[in-house]
Amino acid sequence: MKKLFTAIVLMGVSILANAQKSEDIKAIKGQCGCFDIKFSYAETFAPEKSYQFHDRYVTGGREWVFVDEESKDKLVLMHLLVINDTMVIKHWREDWQYENTDLLAFDKGMTWKATQLPKNQVKGQWTQSVFEVNDMPRYEGTASWIHKDGKHLWANITDAPLPRREYTKRSDYQVLRRNNRIHVTPAGYLHEQDNDKVIRDASGDKLLAQEKGLNDYQKVDDAKCKQAIDFWAKNREYWVDVRAVWGQLIAQNKGISLKAKSEDGKMLWKELDDLVEGFKKKEVKNAAQRQTEIRSLINKYLINSDLYSFKN
């Protein structure tokens, strides 16, 4: 009788977990579609009275967001930027992984440390991993999706590099501690942020300022993103190879530390973009050949590249 009761309880737990996971996947996919977006940021507080608040940042854009890969415990969401209905730019990527224990924790500069979490800590959670336009890492965080009263929320706090809107303009802080909240609604989704701008040095962390951020994604007709759909059909196979090489590097769980520039003064994002364009122009169809060239290029920027097992 006791064994039967235990089996019934475990079955009930499993059913509830599967139902939760299905709701989670539905919420993640709820971030897909064609969106008109408004990005708004404002600094709100600084502990030092002498701090000069920076101007508010408000801009907009249109993005096509879609599931590019899906497996049992992972979804890859790609963001493509549509400019003036005529130009498309590969923007950023987010991977969602279920009950993931291996994370890259951003340190500072261009360094991420490998972090392993216990399985019981990530039970039922999803890791959101955010990647740059060239598929190099930005930040990762893990948390549970909450579905209550018709609302769908994922919330996490994690360290990240300076945002693209500031990293070429500022050097007075080293880390953006992101308090991310994703609210999925029938009309789209809201990425709400309460961020700390942190000075990180040998003495530790010190708060420079705080900011409020609202990235409001409002769904529009998918036809308004047709250019992005056509763009990805022509470019996907090349960027999947770039993604695969970064994935091989990250999967070794040794962390990643990169140089800002190569020895000849070039930048990784530009060289990777040029390499992909070269593959397209030369119609290089051999994926193994492409990945070998991509590895060779990324190796130029890796600090302590001899730590990693793949070599040309």
Tab-separated table of C-alpha atoms in Angstrom:
chain	number	residue	atom	x	y	z
A	1	MET	CA	0.000	0.000	0.000
A	2	LYS	CA	2.814	2.371	0.906
A	3	LYS	CA	4.585	1.658	-2.397
A	4	LEU	CA	1.378	2.309	-4.320
A	5	PHE	CA	0.853	5.613	-2.514
A	6	THR	CA	4.459	6.646	-3.256
A	7	ALA	CA	4.034	5.743	-6.942
A	8	ILE	CA	0.824	7.779	-7.172
A	9	VAL	CA	2.509	10.795	-5.539
A	10	LEU	CA	5.507	10.583	-7.880
A	11	MET	CA	3.203	10.277	-10.878
A	12	GLY	CA	1.339	13.385	-9.758
A	13	VAL	CA	4.591	15.303	-9.320
A	14	SER	CA	5.704	14.257	-12.812
A	15	ILE	CA	2.401	15.343	-14.370
A	16	LEU	CA	2.629	18.742	-12.675
A	17	ALA	CA	6.265	19.186	-13.762
A	18	ASN	CA	5.416	18.339	-17.377
A	19	ALA	CA	2.471	20.745	-17.337
A	20	GLN	CA	4.720	23.498	-15.935
A	21	LYS	CA	7.381	22.819	-18.557
A	22	SER	CA	4.788	22.995	-21.348
A	23	GLU	CA	3.620	26.381	-20.033
A	24	ASP	CA	7.243	27.531	-19.862
A	25	ILE	CA	7.871	26.573	-23.498
A	26	LYS	CA	4.681	28.351	-24.543
A	27	ALA	CA	5.880	31.529	-22.764
A	28	ILE	CA	9.337	31.326	-24.372
A	29	LYS	CA	7.726	30.945	-27.799
A	30	GLY	CA	5.442	33.846	-26.881
A	31	GLN	CA	8.507	36.054	-27.426
A	32	CYS	CA	8.456	35.185	-31.135
A	33	GLY	CA	6.989	37.198	-33.985
A	34	CYS	CA	7.426	40.520	-35.760
A	35	PHE	CA	7.722	43.367	-33.266
A	36	ASP	CA	7.928	47.125	-33.189
A	37	ILE	CA	10.098	47.888	-30.168
A	38	LYS	CA	10.651	50.930	-27.981
A	39	PHE	CA	13.846	50.936	-25.907
A	40	SER	CA	13.850	53.361	-22.937
A	41	TYR	CA	16.534	53.806	-20.271
A	42	ALA	CA	16.961	56.382	-17.524
A	43	GLU	CA	19.458	56.615	-14.664
A	44	THR	CA	17.544	56.863	-11.396
A	45	PHE	CA	19.948	56.893	-8.433
A	46	ALA	CA	23.613	57.320	-7.532
A	47	PRO	CA	25.120	57.031	-4.043
A	48	GLU	CA	27.578	59.880	-4.709
A	49	LYS	CA	26.001	63.347	-4.829
A	50	SER	CA	28.704	64.508	-7.245
A	51	TYR	CA	27.660	61.962	-9.895
A	52	GLN	CA	26.412	63.560	-13.113
A	53	PHE	CA	23.431	61.645	-14.438
A	54	HIS	CA	23.633	60.754	-18.114
A	55	ASP	CA	20.900	61.677	-20.559
A	56	ARG	CA	17.976	59.336	-21.004
A	57	TYR	CA	18.245	56.924	-23.882
A	58	VAL	CA	15.177	56.316	-26.042
A	59	THR	CA	15.135	54.639	-29.434
A	60	GLY	CA	13.091	52.142	-31.417
A	61	GLY	CA	13.315	49.411	-33.994
A	62	ARG	CA	11.662	46.427	-35.633
A	63	GLU	CA	12.729	42.837	-35.052
A	64	TRP	CA	11.861	39.401	-36.332
A	65	VAL	CA	12.208	36.917	-33.459
A	66	PHE	CA	11.821	33.201	-34.130
A	67	VAL	CA	12.755	29.714	-32.937
A	68	ASP	CA	15.751	28.669	-35.025
A	69	GLU	CA	16.406	25.383	-33.187
A	70	GLU	CA	14.326	23.303	-30.820
A	71	SER	CA	14.983	20.107	-28.917
A	72	LYS	CA	13.542	18.504	-25.782
A	73	ASP	CA	15.317	20.828	-23.325
A	74	LYS	CA	16.527	23.721	-25.480
A	75	LEU	CA	15.160	26.495	-27.684
A	76	VAL	CA	17.297	28.881	-29.735
A	77	LEU	CA	15.649	32.254	-30.422
A	78	MET	CA	17.177	34.471	-33.102
A	79	HIS	CA	16.650	38.229	-33.372
A	80	LEU	CA	16.982	39.944	-36.769
A	81	LEU	CA	16.819	43.732	-37.026
A	82	VAL	CA	14.764	45.230	-39.870
A	83	ILE	CA	15.738	48.770	-40.867
A	84	ASN	CA	13.448	50.959	-43.011
A	85	ASP	CA	11.753	47.826	-44.400
A	86	THR	CA	14.719	47.313	-46.738
A	87	MET	CA	17.805	46.374	-44.703
A	88	VAL	CA	18.292	43.414	-42.350
A	89	ILE	CA	21.028	42.970	-39.727
A	90	LYS	CA	21.707	39.814	-37.750
A	91	HIS	CA	21.124	41.117	-34.244
A	92	TRP	CA	21.350	38.987	-31.101
A	93	ARG	CA	20.525	35.466	-29.985
A	94	GLU	CA	19.122	33.902	-26.828
A	95	ASP	CA	19.289	30.209	-25.931
A	96	TRP	CA	16.847	28.804	-23.376
A	97	GLN	CA	17.994	25.578	-21.654
A	98	TYR	CA	15.999	23.524	-19.167
A	99	GLU	CA	17.598	22.549	-15.844
A	100	ASN	CA	21.033	23.589	-17.076
A	101	THR	CA	23.851	23.296	-14.521
A	102	ASP	CA	26.798	24.746	-16.508
A	103	LEU	CA	26.836	28.534	-16.826
A	104	LEU	CA	29.260	31.212	-17.976
A	105	ALA	CA	29.480	33.923	-15.326
A	106	PHE	CA	30.629	37.306	-16.648
A	107	ASP	CA	33.597	38.723	-14.724
A	108	LYS	CA	34.705	41.927	-16.466
A	109	GLY	CA	36.304	43.095	-19.701
A	110	MET	CA	35.988	40.155	-22.069
A	111	THR	CA	36.248	37.376	-19.487
A	112	TRP	CA	33.637	34.811	-18.433
A	113	LYS	CA	34.203	32.164	-15.753
A	114	ALA	CA	32.789	28.648	-15.881
A	115	THR	CA	30.286	28.036	-13.078
A	116	GLN	CA	28.587	24.780	-12.158
A	117	LEU	CA	25.368	24.763	-10.148
A	118	PRO	CA	23.956	21.785	-8.239
A	119	LYS	CA	21.073	19.985	-9.945
A	120	ASN	CA	18.652	20.646	-7.093
A	121	GLN	CA	19.260	24.402	-7.437
A	122	VAL	CA	18.158	24.516	-11.093
A	123	LYS	CA	15.287	22.014	-10.883
A	124	GLY	CA	12.416	23.301	-13.023
A	125	GLN	CA	14.435	26.370	-14.083
A	126	TRP	CA	15.399	27.720	-17.490
A	127	THR	CA	18.756	29.333	-18.300
A	128	GLN	CA	18.615	32.287	-20.646
A	129	SER	CA	21.971	32.670	-22.443
A	130	VAL	CA	22.368	35.890	-24.419
A	131	PHE	CA	24.876	36.193	-27.280
A	132	GLU	CA	26.347	39.055	-29.316
A	133	VAL	CA	25.777	39.718	-33.005
A	134	ASN	CA	28.856	37.531	-33.704
A	135	ASP	CA	27.523	34.783	-31.375
A	136	MET	CA	30.147	35.352	-28.680
A	137	PRO	CA	28.702	35.217	-25.131
A	138	ARG	CA	27.238	38.181	-23.245
A	139	TYR	CA	25.474	36.929	-20.113
A	140	GLU	CA	23.533	34.010	-18.639
A	141	GLY	CA	21.044	33.604	-15.835
A	142	THR	CA	18.767	30.854	-14.535
A	143	ALA	CA	15.303	31.107	-12.968
A	144	SER	CA	11.837	29.557	-12.960
A	145	TRP	CA	8.979	30.789	-15.103
A	146	ILE	CA	5.969	31.903	-13.052
A	147	HIS	CA	2.465	31.527	-14.513
A	148	LYS	CA	-0.176	33.118	-12.315
A	149	ASP	CA	-3.429	35.031	-12.868
A	150	GLY	CA	-2.912	34.974	-16.626
A	151	LYS	CA	0.584	36.474	-16.281
A	152	HIS	CA	3.846	34.856	-17.433
A	153	LEU	CA	7.061	36.066	-15.804
A	154	TRP	CA	10.740	35.078	-15.773
A	155	ALA	CA	13.036	37.076	-13.446
A	156	ASN	CA	16.777	36.850	-12.795
A	157	ILE	CA	19.724	38.931	-11.587
A	158	THR	CA	23.088	38.409	-13.299
A	159	ASP	CA	26.291	40.266	-14.201
A	160	ALA	CA	26.811	41.342	-17.799
A	161	PRO	CA	29.154	43.425	-19.957
A	162	LEU	CA	28.353	47.059	-20.622
A	163	PRO	CA	25.347	47.395	-22.929
A	164	ARG	CA	25.953	48.165	-26.587
A	165	ARG	CA	24.448	51.639	-26.113
A	166	GLU	CA	27.290	52.506	-23.683
A	167	TYR	CA	30.393	50.351	-24.113
A	168	THR	CA	31.886	52.592	-26.839
A	169	LYS	CA	31.074	55.773	-24.872
A	170	ARG	CA	31.847	55.013	-21.237
A	171	SER	CA	34.650	53.562	-19.138
A	172	ASP	CA	33.558	54.679	-15.657
A	173	TYR	CA	32.114	51.258	-14.762
A	174	GLN	CA	32.922	47.656	-15.693
A	175	VAL	CA	29.793	45.573	-15.023
A	176	LEU	CA	26.076	45.967	-15.614
A	177	ARG	CA	24.288	43.922	-12.955
A	178	ARG	CA	21.051	43.139	-14.733
A	179	ASN	CA	17.813	42.682	-12.820
A	180	ASN	CA	15.882	41.222	-15.754
A	181	ARG	CA	12.148	40.558	-15.799
A	182	ILE	CA	10.434	39.212	-18.914
A	183	HIS	CA	6.646	39.633	-19.001
A	184	VAL	CA	4.917	37.767	-21.862
A	185	THR	CA	1.481	39.020	-22.928
A	186	PRO	CA	-0.876	38.364	-25.881
A	187	ALA	CA	0.281	41.690	-27.391
A	188	GLY	CA	3.997	40.851	-27.196
A	189	TYR	CA	6.341	41.076	-24.257
A	190	LEU	CA	8.087	43.530	-21.984
A	191	HIS	CA	11.742	43.208	-20.960
A	192	GLU	CA	11.848	45.248	-17.752
A	193	GLN	CA	15.171	46.024	-16.080
A	194	ASP	CA	16.423	47.579	-12.857
A	195	ASN	CA	20.171	47.619	-13.401
A	196	ASP	CA	23.186	48.456	-11.261
A	197	LYS	CA	26.219	50.035	-12.956
A	198	VAL	CA	29.093	48.560	-10.992
A	199	ILE	CA	32.726	49.597	-10.652
A	200	ARG	CA	34.716	46.370	-10.319
A	201	ASP	CA	38.388	46.415	-9.373
A	202	ALA	CA	40.825	44.626	-7.054
A	203	SER	CA	39.125	46.110	-3.994
A	204	GLY	CA	35.742	44.645	-4.935
A	205	ASP	CA	32.475	46.018	-6.324
A	206	LYS	CA	31.128	49.531	-5.853
A	207	LEU	CA	27.812	50.906	-7.094
A	208	LEU	CA	28.183	53.846	-9.473
A	209	ALA	CA	24.554	54.356	-10.465
A	210	GLN	CA	21.256	52.599	-11.075
A	211	GLU	CA	18.977	52.731	-14.071
A	212	LYS	CA	15.491	51.716	-15.164
A	213	GLY	CA	15.062	50.044	-18.542
A	214	LEU	CA	11.950	49.148	-20.546
A	215	ASN	CA	12.186	47.245	-23.824
A	216	ASP	CA	8.597	47.062	-25.046
A	217	TYR	CA	7.973	44.509	-27.839
A	218	GLN	CA	4.605	45.051	-29.546
A	219	LYS	CA	3.504	42.502	-32.151
A	220	VAL	CA	2.784	43.653	-35.697
A	221	ASP	CA	1.850	41.762	-38.852
A	222	ASP	CA	4.503	39.119	-39.701
A	223	ALA	CA	4.466	40.406	-43.299
A	224	LYS	CA	6.329	43.496	-42.058
A	225	CYS	CA	9.321	41.248	-41.325
A	226	LYS	CA	9.361	39.358	-44.641
A	227	GLN	CA	12.782	40.807	-45.525
A	228	ALA	CA	14.216	39.241	-42.355
A	229	ILE	CA	12.721	35.841	-43.189
A	230	ASP	CA	14.271	35.981	-46.671
A	231	PHE	CA	17.610	37.190	-45.244
A	232	TRP	CA	17.903	34.264	-42.837
A	233	ALA	CA	17.105	31.728	-45.540
A	234	LYS	CA	20.195	32.966	-47.413
A	235	ASN	CA	22.513	33.355	-44.422
A	236	ARG	CA	21.548	30.727	-41.841
A	237	GLU	CA	23.916	27.905	-42.837
A	238	TYR	CA	26.980	30.139	-42.408
A	239	TRP	CA	26.003	31.578	-39.024
A	240	VAL	CA	25.014	28.141	-37.715
A	241	ASP	CA	28.678	27.174	-38.197
A	242	VAL	CA	29.802	30.215	-36.180
A	243	ARG	CA	27.311	29.264	-33.461
A	244	ALA	CA	28.576	25.665	-33.479
A	245	VAL	CA	32.219	26.674	-32.965
A	246	TRP	CA	31.363	28.985	-30.062
A	247	GLY	CA	29.251	26.143	-28.645
A	248	GLN	CA	32.207	23.739	-28.787
A	249	LEU	CA	34.338	26.293	-26.954
A	250	ILE	CA	31.756	27.010	-24.245
A	251	ALA	CA	30.975	23.302	-23.729
A	252	GLN	CA	34.527	22.658	-22.467
A	253	ASN	CA	33.549	24.525	-19.264
A	254	LYS	CA	36.898	26.269	-18.943
A	255	GLY	CA	35.542	29.797	-19.182
A	256	ILE	CA	36.455	32.235	-21.932
A	257	SER	CA	38.835	35.187	-22.000
A	258	LEU	CA	39.198	37.231	-25.176
A	259	LYS	CA	41.386	40.024	-26.480
A	260	ALA	CA	39.611	43.223	-27.491
A	261	LYS	CA	41.736	43.331	-30.651
A	262	SER	CA	43.980	40.931	-32.514
A	263	GLU	CA	47.730	41.506	-32.807
A	264	ASP	CA	47.138	43.216	-36.158
A	265	GLY	CA	44.600	45.617	-34.607
A	266	LYS	CA	41.445	44.002	-35.992
A	267	MET	CA	38.209	43.281	-34.109
A	268	LEU	CA	36.571	39.872	-33.855
A	269	TRP	CA	33.035	40.890	-34.787
A	270	LYS	CA	34.264	42.553	-37.989
A	271	GLU	CA	36.526	39.672	-38.962
A	272	LEU	CA	33.780	37.100	-38.353
A	273	ASP	CA	31.317	39.130	-40.401
A	274	ASP	CA	33.846	39.448	-43.236
A	275	LEU	CA	34.600	35.718	-43.044
A	276	VAL	CA	30.925	34.803	-43.366
A	277	GLU	CA	30.518	37.194	-46.283
A	278	GLY	CA	33.553	35.564	-47.891
A	279	PHE	CA	31.991	32.111	-47.491
A	280	LYS	CA	28.856	33.354	-49.232
A	281	LYS	CA	30.732	35.070	-52.034
A	282	LYS	CA	32.935	32.032	-52.705
A	283	GLU	CA	29.971	29.685	-52.150
A	284	VAL	CA	31.945	27.548	-49.690
A	285	LYS	CA	29.573	24.602	-49.151
A	286	ASN	CA	31.769	22.394	-46.956
A	287	ALA	CA	30.673	22.979	-43.335
A	288	ALA	CA	33.794	21.290	-41.900
A	289	GLN	CA	36.019	23.650	-43.894
A	290	ARG	CA	34.019	26.660	-42.754
A	291	GLN	CA	34.204	25.638	-39.093
A	292	THR	CA	37.966	25.071	-39.351
A	293	GLU	CA	38.424	28.645	-40.599
A	294	ILE	CA	36.085	30.001	-37.924
A	295	ARG	CA	38.040	28.178	-35.170
A	296	SER	CA	41.303	29.553	-36.525
A	297	LEU	CA	39.917	33.086	-36.450
A	298	ILE	CA	38.487	32.843	-32.921
A	299	ASN	CA	41.773	31.329	-31.695
A	300	LYS	CA	43.502	34.596	-32.651
A	301	TYR	CA	41.416	36.359	-30.006
A	302	LEU	CA	41.476	33.721	-27.245
A	303	ILE	CA	43.730	34.380	-24.267
A	304	ASN	CA	45.419	31.085	-23.280
A	305	SER	CA	44.060	29.384	-26.382
A	306	ASP	CA	46.191	26.332	-25.533
A	307	LEU	CA	43.686	25.539	-22.732
A	308	TYR	CA	41.135	24.430	-25.310
A	309	SER	CA	41.163	21.123	-27.106
A	310	PHE	CA	40.133	22.065	-30.629
A	311	LYS	CA	43.007	23.015	-32.906
A	312	ASN	CA	43.354	23.398	-36.644
